[in-house]
Tab-separated table of C-alpha atoms in Angstrom:
chain	number	residue	atom	x	y	z
A	1	UNK	CA	32.888	47.691	62.791
A	2	UNK	CA	33.819	50.668	60.613
A	3	UNK	CA	35.336	48.325	58.038
A	4	UNK	CA	32.126	46.260	57.997
A	5	UNK	CA	30.059	49.423	57.484
A	6	UNK	CA	32.232	50.544	54.579
A	7	UNK	CA	31.959	47.068	53.045
A	8	UNK	CA	28.175	47.127	53.436
A	9	UNK	CA	27.909	50.587	51.829
A	10	UNK	CA	30.108	49.455	48.943
A	11	UNK	CA	28.000	46.321	48.471
A	12	UNK	CA	24.776	48.355	48.449
A	13	UNK	CA	26.242	50.848	45.935
A	14	UNK	CA	27.370	48.053	43.620
A	15	UNK	CA	23.994	46.335	43.927
A	16	UNK	CA	22.161	49.562	43.069
A	17	UNK	CA	24.444	50.096	40.066
A	18	UNK	CA	23.776	46.568	38.817
A	19	UNK	CA	20.023	46.960	39.363
A	20	UNK	CA	19.949	50.337	37.620
A	21	UNK	CA	21.951	48.972	34.700
A	22	UNK	CA	19.647	45.960	34.418
A	23	UNK	CA	16.550	48.172	34.440
A	24	UNK	CA	18.072	50.448	31.769
A	25	UNK	CA	18.948	47.487	29.548
A	26	UNK	CA	15.444	46.082	30.013
A	27	UNK	CA	13.888	49.426	29.082
A	28	UNK	CA	16.128	49.588	26.002
A	29	UNK	CA	14.794	46.201	24.916
A	30	UNK	CA	11.179	47.319	25.467
A	31	UNK	CA	11.571	50.542	23.500
A	32	UNK	CA	11.715	48.544	20.265
A	33	UNK	CA	8.046	47.547	20.705
A	34	UNK	CA	6.884	50.972	21.893
A	35	UNK	CA	4.472	53.019	19.799
A	36	UNK	CA	3.003	56.481	20.242
A	37	UNK	CA	-0.292	57.235	18.544
A	38	UNK	CA	-1.130	60.551	20.186
A	39	UNK	CA	-0.982	63.827	18.288
A	40	UNK	CA	1.466	65.059	20.910
A	41	UNK	CA	3.245	63.727	23.987
A	42	UNK	CA	3.878	65.782	27.126
A	43	UNK	CA	5.533	64.156	30.126
A	44	UNK	CA	3.817	65.590	33.236
A	45	UNK	CA	7.200	65.959	34.970
A	46	UNK	CA	8.309	68.384	32.257
A	47	UNK	CA	5.102	70.334	31.672
A	48	UNK	CA	6.803	73.709	32.246
A	49	UNK	CA	9.488	72.936	29.663
A	50	UNK	CA	6.889	71.592	27.224
A	51	UNK	CA	4.964	74.851	27.526
A	52	UNK	CA	8.085	76.924	26.900
A	53	UNK	CA	9.073	74.755	23.929
A	54	UNK	CA	5.592	74.903	22.416
A	55	UNK	CA	5.493	78.698	22.755
A	56	UNK	CA	8.921	79.043	21.127
A	57	UNK	CA	8.014	76.772	18.206
A	58	UNK	CA	4.615	78.351	17.640
A	59	UNK	CA	5.869	81.938	17.820
A	60	UNK	CA	8.791	81.217	15.492
A	61	UNK	CA	6.498	79.719	12.845
A	62	UNK	CA	8.117	76.301	13.026
A	63	UNK	CA	7.033	73.713	10.473
A	64	UNK	CA	7.798	70.058	11.099
A	65	UNK	CA	8.023	67.687	14.063
A	66	UNK	CA	10.133	67.702	17.219
A	67	UNK	CA	10.908	65.243	19.986
A	68	UNK	CA	12.881	65.705	23.189
A	69	UNK	CA	13.428	62.576	25.239
A	70	UNK	CA	15.247	61.616	28.407
A	71	UNK	CA	16.375	58.019	28.655
A	72	UNK	CA	13.616	55.916	27.107
A	73	UNK	CA	10.842	58.398	27.978
A	74	UNK	CA	9.538	61.137	25.718
A	75	UNK	CA	9.623	64.525	27.429
A	76	UNK	CA	7.853	66.439	24.664
A	77	UNK	CA	6.894	65.584	21.093
A	78	UNK	CA	4.630	67.432	18.703
A	79	UNK	CA	4.051	68.239	15.030
A	80	UNK	CA	3.521	71.732	13.608
A	81	UNK	CA	2.012	72.782	10.304
A	82	UNK	CA	0.672	70.493	7.583
A	83	UNK	CA	2.214	67.620	5.662
A	84	UNK	CA	1.716	69.313	2.307
A	85	UNK	CA	0.933	73.023	2.098
A	86	UNK	CA	-0.164	72.612	-1.542
A	87	UNK	CA	-2.734	69.934	-0.805
A	88	UNK	CA	-6.392	70.838	-1.332
A	89	UNK	CA	-8.071	72.146	1.822
A	90	UNK	CA	-9.867	68.884	2.767
A	91	UNK	CA	-6.575	66.980	2.367
A	92	UNK	CA	-4.355	69.247	4.445
A	93	UNK	CA	-3.181	66.680	6.966
A	94	UNK	CA	-1.568	68.067	10.137
A	95	UNK	CA	2.005	66.947	10.811
A	96	UNK	CA	2.077	64.443	13.664
A	97	UNK	CA	4.803	62.762	15.675
A	98	UNK	CA	4.670	59.747	13.351
A	99	UNK	CA	4.773	61.738	10.091
A	100	UNK	CA	7.768	60.799	7.931
A	101	UNK	CA	10.314	63.200	6.414
A	102	UNK	CA	13.500	62.902	4.401
A	103	UNK	CA	16.137	62.520	7.128
A	104	UNK	CA	19.038	63.299	4.795
A	105	UNK	CA	22.510	62.785	6.194
A	106	UNK	CA	21.231	61.385	9.483
A	107	UNK	CA	21.323	58.253	7.288
A	108	UNK	CA	25.116	58.196	7.590
A	109	UNK	CA	25.180	57.006	11.198
A	110	UNK	CA	23.060	54.005	10.171
A	111	UNK	CA	25.364	53.240	7.245
A	112	UNK	CA	28.371	53.468	9.568
A	113	UNK	CA	26.684	51.163	12.090
A	114	UNK	CA	25.927	48.667	9.313
A	115	UNK	CA	29.594	48.674	8.286
A	116	UNK	CA	30.667	48.085	11.877
A	117	UNK	CA	28.217	45.193	12.214
A	118	UNK	CA	30.078	43.552	9.342
A	119	UNK	CA	33.402	44.381	11.010
A	120	UNK	CA	32.167	42.662	14.182
A	121	UNK	CA	31.371	39.588	12.080
A	122	UNK	CA	34.910	39.799	10.639
A	123	UNK	CA	33.572	40.141	7.107
A	124	UNK	CA	35.694	43.245	6.596
A	125	UNK	CA	38.104	45.477	8.520
A	126	UNK	CA	38.323	49.252	8.820
A	127	UNK	CA	41.889	49.162	7.516
A	128	UNK	CA	40.871	47.330	4.328
A	129	UNK	CA	41.887	49.236	1.204
A	130	UNK	CA	38.864	50.046	-0.931
A	131	UNK	CA	40.689	48.704	-4.006
A	132	UNK	CA	39.546	45.356	-2.590
A	133	UNK	CA	35.986	46.354	-3.520
A	134	UNK	CA	36.555	48.752	-6.441
A	135	UNK	CA	39.390	47.208	-8.419
A	136	UNK	CA	39.178	49.744	-11.259
A	137	UNK	CA	39.456	52.778	-8.970
A	138	UNK	CA	43.004	54.113	-9.393
A	139	UNK	CA	43.228	55.748	-5.950
A	140	UNK	CA	41.738	52.724	-4.195
A	141	UNK	CA	45.072	51.534	-2.766
A	142	UNK	CA	45.470	54.841	-0.919
A	143	UNK	CA	42.045	54.874	0.725
A	144	UNK	CA	40.791	52.664	3.553
A	145	UNK	CA	37.288	51.995	4.830
A	146	UNK	CA	38.142	54.017	7.931
A	147	UNK	CA	38.998	57.029	5.772
A	148	UNK	CA	35.539	56.768	4.219
A	149	UNK	CA	33.936	56.502	7.658
A	150	UNK	CA	35.675	59.536	9.160
A	151	UNK	CA	35.625	61.722	6.026
A	152	UNK	CA	39.362	61.661	5.356
A	153	UNK	CA	39.416	60.018	1.921
A	154	UNK	CA	40.122	63.157	-0.112
A	155	UNK	CA	37.346	62.244	-2.553
A	156	UNK	CA	35.237	64.780	-4.443
A	157	UNK	CA	31.613	64.981	-3.305
A	158	UNK	CA	29.305	63.634	-6.027
A	159	UNK	CA	26.295	65.535	-4.589
A	160	UNK	CA	27.600	68.837	-3.242
A	161	UNK	CA	30.232	69.146	-5.986
A	162	UNK	CA	28.462	67.263	-8.757
A	163	UNK	CA	29.730	69.711	-11.371
A	164	UNK	CA	33.294	68.673	-10.488
A	165	UNK	CA	32.615	64.968	-10.015
A	166	UNK	CA	30.720	64.315	-13.253
A	167	UNK	CA	31.337	65.414	-16.860
A	168	UNK	CA	29.237	68.458	-17.818
A	169	UNK	CA	26.718	66.514	-19.889
A	170	UNK	CA	26.126	64.005	-17.073
A	171	UNK	CA	25.869	66.788	-14.491
A	172	UNK	CA	23.251	68.520	-16.634
A	173	UNK	CA	21.371	65.231	-17.052
A	174	UNK	CA	21.261	64.810	-13.257
A	175	UNK	CA	20.002	68.377	-12.779
A	176	UNK	CA	17.176	67.927	-15.278
A	177	UNK	CA	16.100	64.573	-13.831
A	178	UNK	CA	16.272	65.842	-10.275
A	179	UNK	CA	13.972	68.788	-10.963
A	180	UNK	CA	11.589	66.443	-12.769
A	181	UNK	CA	11.706	63.948	-9.845
A	182	UNK	CA	12.971	61.272	-12.226
A	183	UNK	CA	15.571	58.583	-11.451
A	184	UNK	CA	19.120	58.439	-12.807
A	185	UNK	CA	21.242	55.400	-13.645
A	186	UNK	CA	22.159	53.561	-10.444
A	187	UNK	CA	25.771	53.089	-11.558
A	188	UNK	CA	26.549	56.742	-12.337
A	189	UNK	CA	28.785	57.323	-9.302
A	190	UNK	CA	30.892	54.202	-9.802
A	191	UNK	CA	31.102	54.825	-13.550
A	192	UNK	CA	32.748	58.229	-13.060
A	193	UNK	CA	34.573	57.592	-9.779
A	194	UNK	CA	38.025	57.256	-11.364
A	195	UNK	CA	37.550	60.345	-13.522
A	196	UNK	CA	36.670	62.614	-10.596
A	197	UNK	CA	39.706	64.468	-9.212
A	198	UNK	CA	40.850	63.950	-5.621
A	199	UNK	CA	40.427	67.131	-3.593
A	200	UNK	CA	43.234	66.164	-1.203
A	201	UNK	CA	45.741	63.415	-0.534
A	202	UNK	CA	43.920	60.578	1.286
A	203	UNK	CA	44.095	60.827	5.099
A	204	UNK	CA	45.670	64.296	4.969
A	205	UNK	CA	42.603	66.255	6.087
A	206	UNK	CA	38.934	66.080	7.053
A	207	UNK	CA	36.515	66.965	4.264
A	208	UNK	CA	32.790	66.232	4.450
A	209	UNK	CA	31.925	64.137	1.420
A	210	UNK	CA	28.780	62.172	0.551
A	211	UNK	CA	30.724	59.931	-1.835
A	212	UNK	CA	32.402	58.262	1.159
A	213	UNK	CA	29.065	56.914	2.356
A	214	UNK	CA	27.848	56.005	-1.106
A	215	UNK	CA	30.913	53.764	-1.412
A	216	UNK	CA	30.343	52.331	2.070
A	217	UNK	CA	26.789	51.387	1.051
A	218	UNK	CA	28.165	49.672	-2.041
A	219	UNK	CA	30.679	47.783	0.132
A	220	UNK	CA	27.837	46.669	2.422
A	221	UNK	CA	26.079	45.232	-0.629
A	222	UNK	CA	29.178	43.398	-1.838
A	223	UNK	CA	30.041	41.923	1.558
A	224	UNK	CA	26.531	41.043	2.759
A	225	UNK	CA	25.167	39.773	-0.550
A	226	UNK	CA	22.068	41.922	0.044
A	227	UNK	CA	20.955	45.215	-1.407
A	228	UNK	CA	21.724	48.160	0.856
A	229	UNK	CA	17.993	48.692	1.353
A	230	UNK	CA	17.428	45.063	2.368
A	231	UNK	CA	20.381	45.120	4.752
A	232	UNK	CA	19.281	48.314	6.518
A	233	UNK	CA	15.681	47.157	6.716
A	234	UNK	CA	16.685	43.884	8.364
A	235	UNK	CA	19.636	44.927	10.520
A	236	UNK	CA	18.767	48.510	11.484
A	237	UNK	CA	15.049	49.248	11.092
A	238	UNK	CA	13.707	45.838	12.172
A	239	UNK	CA	16.264	45.503	14.962
A	240	UNK	CA	15.245	48.885	16.389
A	241	UNK	CA	11.510	48.625	15.772
A	242	UNK	CA	11.662	51.547	13.346
A	243	UNK	CA	8.367	50.601	11.715
A	244	UNK	CA	7.746	53.953	10.020
A	245	UNK	CA	11.163	54.240	8.334
A	246	UNK	CA	12.008	53.328	4.758
A	247	UNK	CA	14.562	53.809	1.999
A	248	UNK	CA	12.098	54.358	-0.827
A	249	UNK	CA	12.588	57.381	-3.066
A	250	UNK	CA	10.080	60.156	-2.205
A	251	UNK	CA	8.020	57.897	0.087
A	252	UNK	CA	7.337	60.425	2.856
A	253	UNK	CA	4.130	61.607	4.518
A	254	UNK	CA	5.324	65.192	4.194
A	255	UNK	CA	6.410	67.302	1.240
A	256	UNK	CA	8.574	70.375	1.192
A	257	UNK	CA	8.876	73.165	-1.365
A	258	UNK	CA	11.629	75.589	-2.287
A	259	UNK	CA	11.229	79.362	-2.559
A	260	UNK	CA	9.714	78.921	-6.031
A	261	UNK	CA	7.189	76.418	-4.753
A	262	UNK	CA	8.942	73.412	-6.290
A	263	UNK	CA	9.146	69.917	-4.765
A	264	UNK	CA	12.064	67.699	-5.773
A	265	UNK	CA	14.348	65.082	-4.226
A	266	UNK	CA	17.917	63.924	-4.660
A	267	UNK	CA	17.742	60.941	-7.048
A	268	UNK	CA	17.783	57.704	-5.067
A	269	UNK	CA	20.764	56.387	-7.044
A	270	UNK	CA	22.877	59.292	-5.763
A	271	UNK	CA	21.599	59.293	-2.172
A	272	UNK	CA	22.508	55.631	-1.529
A	273	UNK	CA	23.918	55.279	1.995
A	274	UNK	CA	24.498	58.983	2.438
A	275	UNK	CA	21.016	60.479	2.553
A	276	UNK	CA	18.259	58.073	1.569
A	277	UNK	CA	16.539	57.306	4.896
A	278	UNK	CA	12.972	58.534	5.382
A	279	UNK	CA	11.929	58.521	9.027
A	280	UNK	CA	10.046	60.263	11.822
A	281	UNK	CA	10.912	61.599	15.265
A	282	UNK	CA	9.659	58.543	17.152
A	283	UNK	CA	11.693	56.074	15.076
A	284	UNK	CA	14.817	58.225	15.425
A	285	UNK	CA	14.207	58.323	19.172
A	286	UNK	CA	14.257	54.516	19.219
A	287	UNK	CA	17.419	54.597	17.135
A	288	UNK	CA	19.170	56.946	19.571
A	289	UNK	CA	18.394	54.746	22.554
A	290	UNK	CA	19.343	51.416	20.981
A	291	UNK	CA	22.384	52.699	19.091
A	292	UNK	CA	23.916	54.313	22.177
A	293	UNK	CA	23.147	51.374	24.470
A	294	UNK	CA	24.943	48.640	22.533
A	295	UNK	CA	21.885	47.113	20.878
A	296	UNK	CA	22.888	47.901	17.280
A	297	UNK	CA	26.634	47.377	17.588
A	298	UNK	CA	28.572	46.278	20.656
A	299	UNK	CA	29.351	48.962	23.228
A	300	UNK	CA	33.077	48.651	22.484
A	301	UNK	CA	32.363	49.166	18.783
A	302	UNK	CA	30.114	52.143	19.530
A	303	UNK	CA	32.886	53.766	21.578
A	304	UNK	CA	35.253	53.342	18.636
A	305	UNK	CA	32.708	54.980	16.355
A	306	UNK	CA	32.466	58.094	18.518
A	307	UNK	CA	36.145	58.294	19.506
A	308	UNK	CA	36.780	61.628	17.852
A	309	UNK	CA	37.016	65.312	18.650
A	310	UNK	CA	35.123	66.150	15.478
A	311	UNK	CA	33.765	63.561	13.000
A	312	UNK	CA	33.757	59.928	14.059
A	313	UNK	CA	32.078	57.137	12.121
A	314	UNK	CA	28.853	58.673	10.822
A	315	UNK	CA	28.435	61.121	13.706
A	316	UNK	CA	29.870	64.397	14.874
A	317	UNK	CA	31.245	64.406	18.415
A	318	UNK	CA	31.188	67.509	20.589
A	319	UNK	CA	31.880	67.402	24.342
A	320	UNK	CA	29.278	65.041	25.820
A	321	UNK	CA	27.142	64.741	22.692
A	322	UNK	CA	26.930	63.127	19.288
A	323	UNK	CA	24.795	64.533	16.488
A	324	UNK	CA	24.185	64.766	12.784
A	325	UNK	CA	22.189	67.173	10.661
A	326	UNK	CA	20.633	66.419	7.306
A	327	UNK	CA	19.861	68.709	4.383
A	328	UNK	CA	18.143	67.581	1.200
A	329	UNK	CA	16.647	69.949	-1.319
A	330	UNK	CA	13.397	70.782	0.488
A	331	UNK	CA	13.865	69.048	3.855
A	332	UNK	CA	16.305	69.505	6.714
A	333	UNK	CA	16.803	67.636	9.949
A	334	UNK	CA	18.795	67.223	13.153
A	335	UNK	CA	19.327	64.321	15.535
A	336	UNK	CA	21.373	64.866	18.700
A	337	UNK	CA	22.077	62.779	21.797
A	338	UNK	CA	23.575	64.155	25.017
A	339	UNK	CA	25.202	61.486	27.172
A	340	UNK	CA	24.890	63.524	30.348
A	341	UNK	CA	21.239	62.899	31.118
A	342	UNK	CA	20.658	60.608	28.109
A	343	UNK	CA	18.796	63.402	26.318
A	344	UNK	CA	17.628	63.103	22.699
A	345	UNK	CA	16.755	66.167	20.630
A	346	UNK	CA	15.257	65.431	17.213
A	347	UNK	CA	13.926	67.988	14.729
A	348	UNK	CA	12.542	67.224	11.252
A	349	UNK	CA	11.402	69.995	8.867
A	350	UNK	CA	9.599	69.769	5.528
A	351	UNK	CA	11.102	72.996	4.274
A	352	UNK	CA	14.537	74.172	3.104
A	353	UNK	CA	17.197	75.077	5.651
A	354	UNK	CA	17.122	78.724	4.513
A	355	UNK	CA	13.534	78.960	5.752
A	356	UNK	CA	13.820	77.010	9.012
A	357	UNK	CA	17.123	75.652	10.275
A	358	UNK	CA	16.544	72.376	12.145
A	359	UNK	CA	19.973	72.582	13.801
A	360	UNK	CA	19.258	76.020	15.266
A	361	UNK	CA	15.816	74.917	16.430
A	362	UNK	CA	17.287	71.812	18.104
A	363	UNK	CA	19.947	73.801	19.943
A	364	UNK	CA	17.376	76.342	21.139
A	365	UNK	CA	15.172	73.517	22.397
A	366	UNK	CA	18.064	71.946	24.291
A	367	UNK	CA	18.896	75.320	25.820
A	368	UNK	CA	15.276	75.664	26.966
A	369	UNK	CA	15.420	72.132	28.369
A	370	UNK	CA	18.562	72.927	30.352
A	371	UNK	CA	17.082	76.175	31.665
A	372	UNK	CA	13.934	74.424	32.862
A	373	UNK	CA	15.580	71.344	34.357
A	374	UNK	CA	18.547	72.567	36.396
């Protein structure tokens, strides 16, 4: 009799697990079609937290949009400030939860996922040498795709260390065009790749470098036969229902300004694959859910991507969370996902990081969430 009882309990537990898993997978599929048109979202179950979060953001003078979600449900989402502080009074549009911002380096996790989609299709392998794709690059035989993915290539950063990557006259040309919001030649990075010095021997150390993801985007184009923009639109944005996101230079609902009141963006030709996604908090919420649940890449592939104590493939890993921040000239952002509780914390700001730090705001919001839900 006791054995039968234990068997029955086990059967019930397994059945509940299967049912719960099925419901979660179904909700993940439905999230793609979800839309939120309200100015703010407050889940009644978390009203106390929402009040605390709103007070914190208001009192700190926050400018931007935030979203905290649990599973596939939004806990709290709201915009603060206006899309463009320099707009004429009648045109000062309040920031909403669907307002788009430059997401910066949050783009990298999407580039990494795109690469791994191609790996799943056996169109490339993470141990491929990049000389296979850049035959004129002298160090290409020493560097693999995996080294690009996990920031261990030893390459010089063409954005953060542009004065070392490019000759002086080219660096100056980029500076002038950037401040004037003008484009630069799309082949600049590849043209000067071989001339840029390696900062370290490949695979000897971790070093955060945008050039890694620029090259990955170029590899995606070569392997898929599509432009990077077309590939991401079809295989990331459309797959996740990210209907507000784009990869178009300066196409955002919001604008940011530096301490001198200037608006300018990183030229699109330099941001390829490493910082060119424009998005909003609701689209990034969809991304978090579908990416972590095996809907963008297989679950086994996803686990490989986050199998790190520091930087995996396009994401940082810390304890039970993955995250990435993004900093462009006059925007900064943060997207984090905590596996324990399936909690998303997304913060997008249309101002420089020295004015409001999205990472600090996100961590304070998560702390408030934990304090109000334990």
